[in-house]
Amino acid sequence: MWQRVAAAGWRTLLAVGLVCGIGLLPWLTHTDPAHTVLKARSAEREPTPEVLADIRQQLGIDGGPLHVLTGWLGGLVRGDAGQSWISGADVLPDVTRALGASLLLMGVALLVAVLTAGLICARTLRLGARRRLGGRRAGGSLSAVLASLPEFLVASVLATVVGVQLGWLPALGWYGPQWTVLPALALGLPAGAVLGRLLDDLLPGAFGEPWALAAAARGLTGRSVARQAVRRCVPALLPNLGLFVVGLTGGAVAVEQVFDIPGLGRTTLQAALAQDLPVLQAGTLALV
């Protein structure tokens, strides 16, 4: 119990430290975000000292780092994450909508990953159910290649070939269920290949345990034995599931950028490029 509380407290402290560090970036890096904000708002306007001073006053950064950080944290306690330095809109509704889009994408990607893992393990499950794993060869090279591909490369190929050249599915945007297919495939295929390879390596050991022999002797169907073998392998995969989710979160940044999805990864990336600190802080906090 106390170990869990200590772990949760430590993670909370790290999250707060990360968000505070992001809020202090203009002063830690000795850069003036007024230049970037001015360029994002109006690229034609000259960055005169008067204009930059007026932007600093509008952003509230002329009061110093402590004033900016405490003001943002105080508003966050009240459910107010501030206003965007670029658009002036409230941050929290935009970040919440972006988080919903990312969670939907990750949910569909997890479904794709599970289906991909099932296809990779189908041959081993079929042989194990028939008690013919003696002549089984090692996992195929196709799954190994798929597992090694980065998400942004899969996303670029799918968008170019399937979305643009063949025109089977939309390549850009986020307007309905059909727009989730290609991004989910880009995220789920590599993760599913890794999950499938791990499960495919564990299944022969599960089929060789005494319970499997006893189940076959009692006349249980091969499908029931295969189902139980998968259940026996799930506990060994659980430590890796968290890593898969973290990997999907990181890969979603590139995939959302490629497919122009208004998700949390793309929103946070654009906020970082524009030095829009309120949006960047809220997005980072949601990701953590």
mmCIF file of C-alpha atoms in Angstrom:
data_model
loop_
_atom_site.group_PDB
_atom_site.id
_atom_site.type_symbol
_atom_site.label_atom_id
_atom_site.label_comp_id
_atom_site.label_asym_id
_atom_site.label_seq_id
_atom_site.Cartn_x
_atom_site.Cartn_y
_atom_site.Cartn_z
ATOM 1 C CA MET A 1 0.000 0.000 0.000
ATOM 2 C CA TRP A 2 2.655 2.502 1.041
ATOM 3 C CA GLN A 3 4.804 1.534 -1.934
ATOM 4 C CA ARG A 4 1.961 2.365 -4.299
ATOM 5 C CA VAL A 5 1.371 5.696 -2.584
ATOM 6 C CA ALA A 6 5.085 6.502 -2.773
ATOM 7 C CA ALA A 7 5.221 5.539 -6.453
ATOM 8 C CA ALA A 8 2.163 7.665 -7.241
ATOM 9 C CA GLY A 9 3.629 10.603 -5.315
ATOM 10 C CA TRP A 10 6.948 10.280 -7.118
ATOM 11 C CA ARG A 11 5.265 10.196 -10.527
ATOM 12 C CA THR A 12 3.152 13.204 -9.611
ATOM 13 C CA LEU A 13 6.267 15.073 -8.541
ATOM 14 C CA LEU A 14 7.987 14.238 -11.812
ATOM 15 C CA ALA A 15 4.949 15.382 -13.802
ATOM 16 C CA VAL A 16 4.788 18.674 -11.910
ATOM 17 C CA GLY A 17 8.535 19.190 -12.359
ATOM 18 C CA LEU A 18 8.268 18.540 -16.095
ATOM 19 C CA VAL A 19 5.372 20.948 -16.550
ATOM 20 C CA CYS A 20 7.110 23.615 -14.462
ATOM 21 C CA GLY A 21 10.283 23.155 -16.503
ATOM 22 C CA ILE A 22 8.326 23.716 -19.698
ATOM 23 C CA GLY A 23 6.778 26.853 -18.235
ATOM 24 C CA LEU A 24 10.246 28.225 -17.482
ATOM 25 C CA LEU A 25 11.695 27.479 -20.933
ATOM 26 C CA PRO A 26 11.787 31.120 -22.127
ATOM 27 C CA TRP A 27 13.949 32.067 -19.159
ATOM 28 C CA LEU A 28 16.004 28.867 -19.072
ATOM 29 C CA THR A 29 16.918 29.125 -22.762
ATOM 30 C CA HIS A 30 17.199 32.930 -22.816
ATOM 31 C CA THR A 31 14.772 33.166 -25.753
ATOM 32 C CA ASP A 32 11.994 35.664 -26.218
ATOM 33 C CA PRO A 33 8.688 33.971 -27.161
ATOM 34 C CA ALA A 34 7.331 37.341 -28.281
ATOM 35 C CA HIS A 35 9.214 36.954 -31.586
ATOM 36 C CA THR A 36 7.671 33.538 -32.279
ATOM 37 C CA VAL A 37 4.196 34.641 -31.231
ATOM 38 C CA LEU A 38 4.409 37.725 -33.434
ATOM 39 C CA LYS A 39 5.486 35.610 -36.409
ATOM 40 C CA ALA A 40 2.620 33.166 -35.802
ATOM 41 C CA ARG A 41 0.064 35.931 -35.460
ATOM 42 C CA SER A 42 1.237 38.200 -38.280
ATOM 43 C CA ALA A 43 4.326 37.366 -40.301
ATOM 44 C CA GLU A 44 4.280 40.743 -42.091
ATOM 45 C CA ARG A 45 4.440 42.851 -38.940
ATOM 46 C CA GLU A 46 7.843 44.271 -38.019
ATOM 47 C CA PRO A 47 9.260 43.093 -34.670
ATOM 48 C CA THR A 48 9.918 46.556 -33.273
ATOM 49 C CA PRO A 49 10.729 46.934 -29.549
ATOM 50 C CA GLU A 50 7.362 48.590 -28.963
ATOM 51 C CA VAL A 51 5.469 45.745 -30.663
ATOM 52 C CA LEU A 52 7.412 43.076 -28.773
ATOM 53 C CA ALA A 53 6.866 44.877 -25.468
ATOM 54 C CA ASP A 54 3.137 45.060 -26.155
ATOM 55 C CA ILE A 55 3.024 41.297 -26.880
ATOM 56 C CA ARG A 56 4.929 40.531 -23.673
ATOM 57 C CA GLN A 57 2.396 42.578 -21.751
ATOM 58 C CA GLN A 58 -0.508 40.790 -23.436
ATOM 59 C CA LEU A 59 1.012 37.396 -22.649
ATOM 60 C CA GLY A 60 1.748 38.394 -19.076
ATOM 61 C CA ILE A 61 5.398 37.347 -19.255
ATOM 62 C CA ASP A 62 6.736 40.769 -18.356
ATOM 63 C CA GLY A 63 6.132 39.943 -14.685
ATOM 64 C CA GLY A 64 8.877 37.339 -14.580
ATOM 65 C CA PRO A 65 8.974 33.527 -14.500
ATOM 66 C CA LEU A 66 7.600 33.116 -10.977
ATOM 67 C CA HIS A 67 4.569 35.270 -11.752
ATOM 68 C CA VAL A 68 3.818 33.347 -14.953
ATOM 69 C CA LEU A 69 4.265 29.902 -13.390
ATOM 70 C CA THR A 70 2.265 30.546 -10.226
ATOM 71 C CA GLY A 71 -0.518 32.184 -12.215
ATOM 72 C CA TRP A 72 -0.796 29.156 -14.530
ATOM 73 C CA LEU A 73 -0.710 26.639 -11.656
ATOM 74 C CA GLY A 74 -3.276 28.641 -9.696
ATOM 75 C CA GLY A 75 -5.618 28.698 -12.665
ATOM 76 C CA LEU A 76 -5.117 24.973 -13.250
ATOM 77 C CA VAL A 77 -6.353 24.242 -9.723
ATOM 78 C CA ARG A 78 -9.557 26.117 -10.581
ATOM 79 C CA GLY A 79 -9.941 24.209 -13.862
ATOM 80 C CA ASP A 80 -8.539 27.024 -16.010
ATOM 81 C CA ALA A 81 -5.455 26.194 -18.093
ATOM 82 C CA GLY A 82 -5.189 29.717 -19.433
ATOM 83 C CA GLN A 83 -5.516 31.095 -22.941
ATOM 84 C CA SER A 84 -3.491 30.268 -26.014
ATOM 85 C CA TRP A 85 -0.778 32.790 -26.762
ATOM 86 C CA ILE A 86 -1.466 32.427 -30.486
ATOM 87 C CA SER A 87 -5.248 32.247 -30.863
ATOM 88 C CA GLY A 88 -6.349 33.661 -27.517
ATOM 89 C CA ALA A 89 -8.843 30.782 -27.066
ATOM 90 C CA ASP A 90 -9.242 28.855 -23.830
ATOM 91 C CA VAL A 91 -6.702 26.037 -23.638
ATOM 92 C CA LEU A 92 -8.650 23.415 -21.689
ATOM 93 C CA PRO A 93 -11.513 22.829 -24.205
ATOM 94 C CA ASP A 94 -9.077 22.545 -27.104
ATOM 95 C CA VAL A 95 -6.789 20.141 -25.242
ATOM 96 C CA THR A 96 -9.788 18.062 -24.125
ATOM 97 C CA ARG A 97 -11.020 17.717 -27.717
ATOM 98 C CA ALA A 98 -7.515 16.820 -28.874
ATOM 99 C CA LEU A 99 -7.217 14.225 -26.102
ATOM 100 C CA GLY A 100 -10.523 12.659 -27.164
ATOM 101 C CA ALA A 101 -9.307 12.341 -30.759
ATOM 102 C CA SER A 102 -6.045 10.752 -29.627
ATOM 103 C CA LEU A 103 -7.797 8.292 -27.311
ATOM 104 C CA LEU A 104 -10.148 7.239 -30.103
ATOM 105 C CA LEU A 105 -7.210 6.735 -32.456
ATOM 106 C CA MET A 106 -5.277 4.737 -29.869
ATOM 107 C CA GLY A 107 -8.330 2.602 -29.094
ATOM 108 C CA VAL A 108 -8.795 1.636 -32.744
ATOM 109 C CA ALA A 109 -5.018 1.119 -33.067
ATOM 110 C CA LEU A 110 -5.074 -1.277 -30.105
ATOM 111 C CA LEU A 111 -7.840 -3.237 -31.833
ATOM 112 C CA VAL A 112 -5.713 -3.415 -34.980
ATOM 113 C CA ALA A 113 -2.734 -4.541 -32.881
ATOM 114 C CA VAL A 114 -4.745 -7.359 -31.277
ATOM 115 C CA LEU A 115 -6.045 -8.549 -34.651
ATOM 116 C CA THR A 116 -2.529 -8.413 -36.117
ATOM 117 C CA ALA A 117 -1.141 -10.411 -33.209
ATOM 118 C CA GLY A 118 -3.917 -12.975 -33.680
ATOM 119 C CA LEU A 119 -3.060 -13.414 -37.352
ATOM 120 C CA ILE A 120 0.620 -13.898 -36.549
ATOM 121 C CA CYS A 121 -0.170 -16.539 -33.912
ATOM 122 C CA ALA A 122 -2.903 -18.287 -35.911
ATOM 123 C CA ARG A 123 -0.596 -20.954 -37.342
ATOM 124 C CA THR A 124 0.922 -21.792 -33.946
ATOM 125 C CA LEU A 125 -2.528 -21.967 -32.361
ATOM 126 C CA ARG A 126 -3.758 -24.278 -35.086
ATOM 127 C CA LEU A 127 -0.753 -26.599 -34.779
ATOM 128 C CA GLY A 128 -0.926 -26.554 -30.994
ATOM 129 C CA ALA A 129 -4.594 -27.441 -31.006
ATOM 130 C CA ARG A 130 -3.782 -30.450 -33.206
ATOM 131 C CA ARG A 131 -0.721 -31.452 -31.124
ATOM 132 C CA ARG A 132 1.593 -30.945 -34.114
ATOM 133 C CA LEU A 133 4.045 -28.338 -32.819
ATOM 134 C CA GLY A 134 6.990 -30.702 -33.238
ATOM 135 C CA GLY A 135 7.597 -29.598 -36.824
ATOM 136 C CA ARG A 136 6.856 -25.925 -36.206
ATOM 137 C CA ARG A 137 9.337 -23.459 -37.636
ATOM 138 C CA ALA A 138 10.318 -20.167 -36.064
ATOM 139 C CA GLY A 139 8.226 -17.033 -36.620
ATOM 140 C CA GLY A 140 8.137 -15.536 -40.090
ATOM 141 C CA SER A 141 10.368 -12.752 -41.327
ATOM 142 C CA LEU A 142 7.374 -10.646 -42.419
ATOM 143 C CA SER A 143 6.286 -10.027 -38.829
ATOM 144 C CA ALA A 144 9.871 -9.194 -37.856
ATOM 145 C CA VAL A 145 10.142 -6.620 -40.643
ATOM 146 C CA LEU A 146 6.747 -5.143 -39.776
ATOM 147 C CA ALA A 147 7.700 -4.879 -36.109
ATOM 148 C CA SER A 148 10.865 -2.944 -36.975
ATOM 149 C CA LEU A 149 9.126 -0.325 -39.120
ATOM 150 C CA PRO A 150 8.648 3.115 -37.506
ATOM 151 C CA GLU A 151 5.103 4.410 -37.363
ATOM 152 C CA PHE A 152 5.799 7.546 -39.396
ATOM 153 C CA LEU A 153 7.158 5.437 -42.286
ATOM 154 C CA VAL A 154 4.105 3.148 -42.271
ATOM 155 C CA ALA A 155 1.861 6.219 -42.084
ATOM 156 C CA SER A 156 3.599 7.884 -45.036
ATOM 157 C CA VAL A 157 3.373 4.753 -47.197
ATOM 158 C CA LEU A 158 -0.297 4.152 -46.365
ATOM 159 C CA ALA A 159 -1.220 7.791 -46.973
ATOM 160 C CA THR A 160 0.626 7.890 -50.309
ATOM 161 C CA VAL A 161 -0.311 4.494 -51.731
ATOM 162 C CA VAL A 162 -3.730 3.689 -50.249
ATOM 163 C CA GLY A 163 -4.998 7.230 -49.721
ATOM 164 C CA VAL A 164 -3.609 9.188 -52.698
ATOM 165 C CA GLN A 165 -2.672 6.770 -55.480
ATOM 166 C CA LEU A 166 -5.403 4.159 -55.000
ATOM 167 C CA GLY A 167 -7.958 6.467 -53.377
ATOM 168 C CA TRP A 168 -9.480 3.692 -51.297
ATOM 169 C CA LEU A 169 -9.526 5.624 -48.018
ATOM 170 C CA PRO A 170 -9.123 9.287 -46.987
ATOM 171 C CA ALA A 171 -5.507 10.294 -46.493
ATOM 172 C CA LEU A 172 -5.986 13.543 -44.568
ATOM 173 C CA GLY A 173 -8.393 14.861 -41.971
ATOM 174 C CA TRP A 174 -10.551 13.588 -39.144
ATOM 175 C CA TYR A 175 -14.208 13.709 -40.152
ATOM 176 C CA GLY A 176 -15.661 10.237 -39.637
ATOM 177 C CA PRO A 177 -14.996 6.529 -39.028
ATOM 178 C CA GLN A 178 -13.337 5.968 -42.405
ATOM 179 C CA TRP A 179 -10.711 8.573 -41.547
ATOM 180 C CA THR A 180 -9.516 6.442 -38.600
ATOM 181 C CA VAL A 181 -8.586 3.374 -40.658
ATOM 182 C CA LEU A 182 -5.229 4.395 -42.127
ATOM 183 C CA PRO A 183 -3.910 6.111 -38.953
ATOM 184 C CA ALA A 184 -4.976 3.124 -36.852
ATOM 185 C CA LEU A 185 -3.222 0.756 -39.248
ATOM 186 C CA ALA A 186 -0.060 2.875 -39.120
ATOM 187 C CA LEU A 187 -0.046 2.702 -35.322
ATOM 188 C CA GLY A 188 -1.420 -0.783 -34.784
ATOM 189 C CA LEU A 189 0.459 -2.878 -37.346
ATOM 190 C CA PRO A 190 3.984 -2.468 -35.893
ATOM 191 C CA ALA A 191 2.734 -2.816 -32.300
ATOM 192 C CA GLY A 192 0.660 -5.854 -33.225
ATOM 193 C CA ALA A 193 3.639 -7.458 -34.937
ATOM 194 C CA VAL A 194 5.740 -7.100 -31.779
ATOM 195 C CA LEU A 195 2.918 -8.420 -29.601
ATOM 196 C CA GLY A 196 2.308 -11.299 -31.989
ATOM 197 C CA ARG A 197 5.973 -12.319 -32.042
ATOM 198 C CA LEU A 198 6.116 -12.360 -28.250
ATOM 199 C CA LEU A 199 2.934 -14.390 -27.969
ATOM 200 C CA ASP A 200 4.018 -16.750 -30.737
ATOM 201 C CA ASP A 201 7.213 -17.516 -28.816
ATOM 202 C CA LEU A 202 5.302 -18.216 -25.581
ATOM 203 C CA LEU A 203 2.596 -20.466 -26.987
ATOM 204 C CA PRO A 204 4.701 -23.628 -27.600
ATOM 205 C CA GLY A 205 5.720 -23.679 -23.948
ATOM 206 C CA ALA A 206 2.092 -23.330 -22.849
ATOM 207 C CA PHE A 207 0.986 -26.169 -25.134
ATOM 208 C CA GLY A 208 3.753 -28.373 -23.719
ATOM 209 C CA GLU A 209 2.687 -28.019 -20.082
ATOM 210 C CA PRO A 210 1.076 -30.998 -18.276
ATOM 211 C CA TRP A 211 -2.345 -29.355 -18.140
ATOM 212 C CA ALA A 212 -2.502 -29.340 -21.967
ATOM 213 C CA LEU A 213 -1.716 -33.049 -22.127
ATOM 214 C CA ALA A 214 -4.329 -33.774 -19.453
ATOM 215 C CA ALA A 215 -6.915 -31.642 -21.252
ATOM 216 C CA ALA A 216 -6.328 -33.510 -24.504
ATOM 217 C CA ALA A 217 -6.581 -36.834 -22.669
ATOM 218 C CA ARG A 218 -9.956 -35.790 -21.215
ATOM 219 C CA GLY A 219 -11.244 -35.164 -24.714
ATOM 220 C CA LEU A 220 -11.390 -31.350 -24.705
ATOM 221 C CA THR A 221 -11.539 -29.782 -28.144
ATOM 222 C CA GLY A 222 -8.443 -28.276 -29.667
ATOM 223 C CA ARG A 223 -10.104 -24.852 -29.715
ATOM 224 C CA SER A 224 -10.630 -24.976 -25.936
ATOM 225 C CA VAL A 225 -7.019 -26.021 -25.367
ATOM 226 C CA ALA A 226 -5.794 -23.200 -27.615
ATOM 227 C CA ARG A 227 -7.947 -20.682 -25.751
ATOM 228 C CA GLN A 228 -6.528 -21.818 -22.427
ATOM 229 C CA ALA A 229 -2.986 -21.642 -23.817
ATOM 230 C CA VAL A 230 -3.512 -18.001 -24.752
ATOM 231 C CA ARG A 231 -4.799 -17.286 -21.243
ATOM 232 C CA ARG A 232 -1.698 -18.937 -19.787
ATOM 233 C CA CYS A 233 0.516 -16.614 -21.847
ATOM 234 C CA VAL A 234 -1.315 -13.365 -21.021
ATOM 235 C CA PRO A 235 0.338 -12.810 -17.580
ATOM 236 C CA ALA A 236 3.779 -12.934 -19.200
ATOM 237 C CA LEU A 237 2.678 -10.256 -21.690
ATOM 238 C CA LEU A 238 1.159 -7.861 -19.159
ATOM 239 C CA PRO A 239 4.456 -6.100 -18.295
ATOM 240 C CA ASN A 240 4.856 -5.281 -21.992
ATOM 241 C CA LEU A 241 1.348 -3.900 -22.482
ATOM 242 C CA GLY A 242 2.232 -0.673 -20.693
ATOM 243 C CA LEU A 243 5.207 -0.253 -23.006
ATOM 244 C CA PHE A 244 2.925 -0.800 -26.002
ATOM 245 C CA VAL A 245 0.583 1.944 -24.825
ATOM 246 C CA VAL A 246 3.508 4.313 -24.250
ATOM 247 C CA GLY A 247 4.833 3.448 -27.703
ATOM 248 C CA LEU A 248 1.452 4.178 -29.233
ATOM 249 C CA THR A 249 1.385 7.534 -27.461
ATOM 250 C CA GLY A 250 4.778 8.477 -28.870
ATOM 251 C CA GLY A 251 3.997 7.164 -32.340
ATOM 252 C CA ALA A 252 0.700 9.029 -32.381
ATOM 253 C CA VAL A 253 2.566 12.348 -32.565
ATOM 254 C CA ALA A 254 4.079 11.484 -35.958
ATOM 255 C CA VAL A 255 0.953 9.732 -37.247
ATOM 256 C CA GLU A 256 -1.309 12.644 -36.311
ATOM 257 C CA GLN A 257 1.055 15.002 -38.085
ATOM 258 C CA VAL A 258 1.141 12.892 -41.257
ATOM 259 C CA PHE A 259 -2.646 12.454 -41.447
ATOM 260 C CA ASP A 260 -3.481 15.965 -40.201
ATOM 261 C CA ILE A 261 -5.418 14.660 -37.192
ATOM 262 C CA PRO A 262 -6.272 17.263 -34.517
ATOM 263 C CA GLY A 263 -5.061 15.002 -31.730
ATOM 264 C CA LEU A 264 -3.088 15.729 -28.605
ATOM 265 C CA GLY A 265 0.273 14.825 -30.116
ATOM 266 C CA ARG A 266 -0.124 17.158 -33.082
ATOM 267 C CA THR A 267 -1.537 19.922 -30.897
ATOM 268 C CA THR A 268 1.371 19.684 -28.469
ATOM 269 C CA LEU A 269 3.930 19.571 -31.277
ATOM 270 C CA GLN A 270 2.514 22.662 -32.933
ATOM 271 C CA ALA A 271 2.418 24.442 -29.576
ATOM 272 C CA ALA A 272 6.096 23.616 -29.046
ATOM 273 C CA LEU A 273 7.045 24.966 -32.472
ATOM 274 C CA ALA A 274 5.067 28.160 -31.855
ATOM 275 C CA GLN A 275 6.251 28.491 -28.216
ATOM 276 C CA ASP A 276 2.620 28.542 -27.134
ATOM 277 C CA LEU A 277 3.447 27.666 -23.533
ATOM 278 C CA PRO A 278 -0.076 27.374 -22.052
ATOM 279 C CA VAL A 279 -1.095 24.852 -24.711
ATOM 280 C CA LEU A 280 2.267 23.065 -24.468
ATOM 281 C CA GLN A 281 2.002 22.773 -20.677
ATOM 282 C CA ALA A 282 -1.575 21.479 -20.743
ATOM 283 C CA GLY A 283 -0.822 19.042 -23.560
ATOM 284 C CA THR A 284 2.269 17.710 -21.830
ATOM 285 C CA LEU A 285 0.383 17.270 -18.585
ATOM 286 C CA ALA A 286 -2.327 15.285 -20.388
ATOM 287 C CA LEU A 287 0.287 13.108 -22.098
ATOM 288 C CA VAL A 288 2.104 12.403 -18.854
#
